[in-house]
Short mmCIF file of N, CA, C and O in Angstrom, two decimals:
data_model
loop_
_atom_site.label_atom_id
_atom_site.label_comp_id
_atom_site.label_asym_id
_atom_site.label_seq_id
_atom_site.Cartn_x
_atom_site.Cartn_y
_atom_site.Cartn_z
N MET A 139 0.63 -1.21 0.21
CA MET A 139 0.05 -0.10 0.21
C MET A 139 0.98 1.00 0.00
O MET A 139 1.86 1.41 0.86
N SER A 140 0.66 2.38 -0.94
CA SER A 140 1.19 3.37 -0.70
C SER A 140 0.97 4.33 0.12
O SER A 140 -0.48 4.27 0.46
N ALA A 141 1.59 5.22 0.57
CA ALA A 141 1.35 6.48 1.30
C ALA A 141 0.28 7.26 0.96
O ALA A 141 -0.86 7.51 1.61
N ALA A 142 -0.05 7.30 -0.48
CA ALA A 142 -0.88 8.07 -0.93
C ALA A 142 -2.16 7.27 -0.98
O ALA A 142 -3.44 8.06 -1.07
N ALA A 143 -2.38 6.04 -0.91
CA ALA A 143 -3.63 5.08 -0.84
C ALA A 143 -4.11 5.04 0.44
O ALA A 143 -5.42 4.62 0.73
N ALA A 144 -3.15 5.71 1.47
CA ALA A 144 -3.80 5.27 2.71
C ALA A 144 -4.74 6.25 3.20
O ALA A 144 -4.85 7.48 2.91
N HIS A 145 -5.77 5.90 3.92
CA HIS A 145 -6.99 6.91 4.31
C HIS A 145 -7.17 6.77 5.94
O HIS A 145 -7.28 5.64 6.29
N PRO A 146 -7.02 7.82 6.70
CA PRO A 146 -7.17 8.02 7.94
C PRO A 146 -8.85 7.49 8.31
O PRO A 146 -9.72 7.83 7.39
N THR A 147 -9.19 7.03 9.34
CA THR A 147 -10.29 6.97 9.68
C THR A 147 -10.44 7.62 10.97
O THR A 147 -9.62 7.58 11.92
N VAL A 148 -11.58 7.75 11.92
CA VAL A 148 -11.88 8.41 13.05
C VAL A 148 -13.10 8.05 13.64
O VAL A 148 -14.47 7.47 12.79
N HIS A 149 -13.28 7.63 14.89
CA HIS A 149 -14.66 7.42 15.41
C HIS A 149 -14.58 7.87 16.86
O HIS A 149 -13.19 8.33 17.86
N GLU A 150 -15.57 8.04 17.50
CA GLU A 150 -15.67 8.63 18.97
C GLU A 150 -15.45 7.24 19.69
O GLU A 150 -16.03 6.61 19.52
N VAL A 151 -14.66 7.65 20.50
CA VAL A 151 -14.48 6.70 21.92
C VAL A 151 -15.50 6.30 23.02
O VAL A 151 -15.82 7.42 23.27
N LYS A 152 -15.90 5.05 23.11
CA LYS A 152 -17.20 4.98 24.01
C LYS A 152 -16.61 4.51 25.64
O LYS A 152 -17.00 4.89 26.27
N GLU A 153 -15.10 3.68 25.43
CA GLU A 153 -14.61 3.30 26.76
C GLU A 153 -13.23 3.60 26.81
O GLU A 153 -12.19 3.71 26.06
N ILE A 154 -13.04 4.63 27.88
CA ILE A 154 -11.59 5.00 28.03
C ILE A 154 -11.01 4.85 29.47
O ILE A 154 -11.69 4.87 30.30
N ASN A 155 -9.58 4.13 29.21
CA ASN A 155 -9.08 3.82 30.81
C ASN A 155 -7.83 4.63 30.46
O ASN A 155 -6.97 4.24 30.10
N LEU A 156 -7.79 5.71 31.38
CA LEU A 156 -6.64 6.80 31.33
C LEU A 156 -5.63 6.05 32.13
O LEU A 156 -4.34 6.34 31.88
N ALA A 157 -5.75 5.14 32.86
CA ALA A 157 -4.88 4.63 33.97
C ALA A 157 -3.83 3.74 32.97
O ALA A 157 -2.77 3.59 33.25
N HIS A 158 -4.43 3.33 32.10
CA HIS A 158 -3.82 2.28 30.83
C HIS A 158 -3.44 3.05 29.76
O HIS A 158 -2.83 2.35 28.89
N ASN A 159 -3.88 4.18 29.48
CA ASN A 159 -3.83 4.96 28.15
C ASN A 159 -4.49 3.94 26.94
O ASN A 159 -3.79 4.07 26.06
N THR A 160 -5.80 3.77 27.22
CA THR A 160 -6.40 2.77 26.15
C THR A 160 -7.58 3.40 25.90
O THR A 160 -8.52 4.10 27.14
N PHE A 161 -8.04 3.30 24.47
CA PHE A 161 -9.34 3.74 24.29
C PHE A 161 -10.09 2.84 23.51
O PHE A 161 -9.16 2.27 22.39
N ASP A 162 -11.12 2.58 23.84
CA ASP A 162 -11.84 1.20 23.19
C ASP A 162 -10.83 0.14 23.38
O ASP A 162 -10.98 -0.74 22.22
N GLY A 163 -10.16 -0.23 24.29
CA GLY A 163 -9.40 -1.10 24.47
C GLY A 163 -7.86 -1.35 23.55
O GLY A 163 -7.06 -2.02 23.56
N LYS A 164 -7.83 0.00 22.68
CA LYS A 164 -6.81 0.25 22.05
C LYS A 164 -5.61 1.24 22.43
O LYS A 164 -6.30 2.20 23.04
N LYS A 165 -4.14 0.95 22.72
CA LYS A 165 -3.43 1.79 23.21
C LYS A 165 -3.01 2.87 21.97
O LYS A 165 -2.34 2.37 20.95
N ALA A 166 -3.17 4.08 22.19
CA ALA A 166 -2.60 5.28 21.14
C ALA A 166 -1.19 5.44 20.94
O ALA A 166 -0.60 5.13 22.18
N ASP A 167 -0.99 5.76 19.82
CA ASP A 167 0.33 6.36 19.56
C ASP A 167 0.78 7.41 20.36
O ASP A 167 1.99 7.58 20.49
N LEU A 168 -0.24 8.43 20.21
CA LEU A 168 -0.34 9.71 20.34
C LEU A 168 -1.35 9.98 21.09
O LEU A 168 -2.55 9.95 20.54
N TYR A 169 -1.51 10.52 22.42
CA TYR A 169 -2.56 11.28 22.97
C TYR A 169 -2.59 12.74 23.07
O TYR A 169 -1.62 13.30 23.73
N ILE A 170 -3.63 13.48 22.60
CA ILE A 170 -3.88 14.94 23.02
C ILE A 170 -4.88 15.18 23.44
O ILE A 170 -6.02 15.03 23.39
N ASN A 171 -4.71 15.81 24.75
CA ASN A 171 -5.97 16.83 25.65
C ASN A 171 -5.87 17.99 25.33
O ASN A 171 -4.81 18.64 25.84
N THR A 172 -6.96 18.80 24.75
CA THR A 172 -7.01 20.27 24.67
C THR A 172 -7.85 20.74 25.93
O THR A 172 -8.03 21.94 26.21
N GLY A 173 -8.87 19.78 26.52
CA GLY A 173 -9.54 20.31 27.65
C GLY A 173 -10.84 21.18 26.90
O GLY A 173 -11.13 21.94 27.87
N THR A 174 -11.34 21.06 25.94
CA THR A 174 -12.29 21.92 25.30
C THR A 174 -13.26 20.98 24.85
O THR A 174 -13.13 19.69 24.22
N LEU A 175 -14.45 21.53 24.33
CA LEU A 175 -15.56 20.84 23.66
C LEU A 175 -16.13 19.97 24.42
O LEU A 175 -16.69 18.74 23.89
N GLY A 176 -16.47 19.84 25.45
CA GLY A 176 -17.04 18.91 26.56
C GLY A 176 -16.64 17.57 26.74
O GLY A 176 -16.96 16.66 27.13
N GLY A 177 -15.18 17.24 26.54
CA GLY A 177 -14.43 16.40 27.13
C GLY A 177 -14.72 14.95 26.29
O GLY A 177 -14.47 13.80 26.53
N LYS A 178 -15.12 15.24 24.78
CA LYS A 178 -15.33 14.20 24.08
C LYS A 178 -13.87 13.51 23.61
O LYS A 178 -12.92 14.27 23.27
N HIS A 179 -13.76 12.28 23.35
CA HIS A 179 -12.44 11.71 22.90
C HIS A 179 -12.99 10.92 21.56
O HIS A 179 -13.85 10.41 21.17
N PHE A 180 -11.77 11.05 20.63
CA PHE A 180 -11.75 10.40 19.13
C PHE A 180 -10.53 9.62 19.13
O PHE A 180 -9.58 9.73 19.79
N LEU A 181 -10.55 8.58 18.33
CA LEU A 181 -9.69 7.43 18.01
C LEU A 181 -9.27 7.65 16.41
O LEU A 181 -10.06 7.59 15.67
N PHE A 182 -8.22 8.45 15.96
CA PHE A 182 -7.88 8.30 14.73
C PHE A 182 -6.87 7.34 14.06
O PHE A 182 -5.96 6.99 14.89
N THR A 183 -7.34 6.58 13.49
CA THR A 183 -6.33 5.61 12.80
C THR A 183 -5.79 5.98 11.38
O THR A 183 -6.40 6.40 10.57
N VAL A 184 -4.43 6.02 11.04
CA VAL A 184 -3.63 6.28 10.12
C VAL A 184 -2.89 4.90 9.76
O VAL A 184 -2.07 4.40 10.52
N GLU A 185 -3.09 4.25 8.61
CA GLU A 185 -2.12 3.39 8.24
C GLU A 185 -0.99 3.87 7.63
O GLU A 185 -0.79 4.54 6.81
N LYS A 186 0.09 2.94 8.11
CA LYS A 186 1.39 3.31 7.59
C LYS A 186 1.53 2.56 6.35
O LYS A 186 0.50 1.82 5.97
N ALA A 187 2.62 2.86 5.65
CA ALA A 187 2.89 2.16 4.33
C ALA A 187 2.84 0.78 4.29
O ALA A 187 2.36 -0.07 3.26
N ASP A 188 3.01 0.12 5.26
CA ASP A 188 3.26 -1.26 5.53
C ASP A 188 1.98 -1.96 5.95
O ASP A 188 1.75 -3.23 6.35
N GLY A 189 0.74 -1.23 6.17
CA GLY A 189 -0.45 -1.46 6.54
C GLY A 189 -0.68 -1.56 8.09
O GLY A 189 -1.94 -1.83 8.41
N ARG A 190 0.02 -1.46 8.80
CA ARG A 190 -0.11 -1.23 10.38
C ARG A 190 -0.55 -0.24 10.55
O ARG A 190 -0.27 1.12 10.05
N PRO A 191 -1.54 0.20 11.62
CA PRO A 191 -1.99 1.05 12.14
C PRO A 191 -1.04 2.23 13.12
O PRO A 191 -0.58 1.60 13.82
N THR A 192 -1.43 3.70 13.00
CA THR A 192 -1.10 4.36 13.71
C THR A 192 -2.16 4.94 14.49
O THR A 192 -2.92 5.50 14.04
N LEU A 193 -2.20 4.89 15.88
CA LEU A 193 -3.44 5.30 16.53
C LEU A 193 -3.20 6.75 17.20
O LEU A 193 -2.18 6.70 17.98
N ILE A 194 -4.05 7.68 17.24
CA ILE A 194 -3.78 9.20 17.57
C ILE A 194 -5.14 9.28 18.12
O ILE A 194 -6.18 9.35 17.77
N ALA A 195 -4.90 9.48 19.66
CA ALA A 195 -6.36 9.84 20.54
C ALA A 195 -6.41 11.28 20.64
O ALA A 195 -5.54 11.94 20.80
N ILE A 196 -7.45 11.86 20.25
CA ILE A 196 -7.53 13.34 20.63
C ILE A 196 -8.97 13.50 21.63
O ILE A 196 -9.97 12.93 21.60
N HIS A 197 -8.82 14.16 22.63
CA HIS A 197 -9.51 14.81 23.56
C HIS A 197 -9.84 16.27 23.27
O HIS A 197 -9.13 17.14 23.81
N LEU A 198 -11.09 16.54 22.82
CA LEU A 198 -11.46 17.74 22.98
C LEU A 198 -12.29 18.15 23.73
O LEU A 198 -13.41 17.40 24.26
#
């Protein structure tokens, strides 16, 4: 898969375990907390060129 063919996905997180830094049971590669927009959490998945996901959690 080429980098140009990769498509990111995003979904709102339903279960958060901040003690283990997991979001819907998945460990994020990067976690960002902005402290705005009512504390919603989202998990962004971006596939690397080899098909493995990079997970980025955003707390807005």
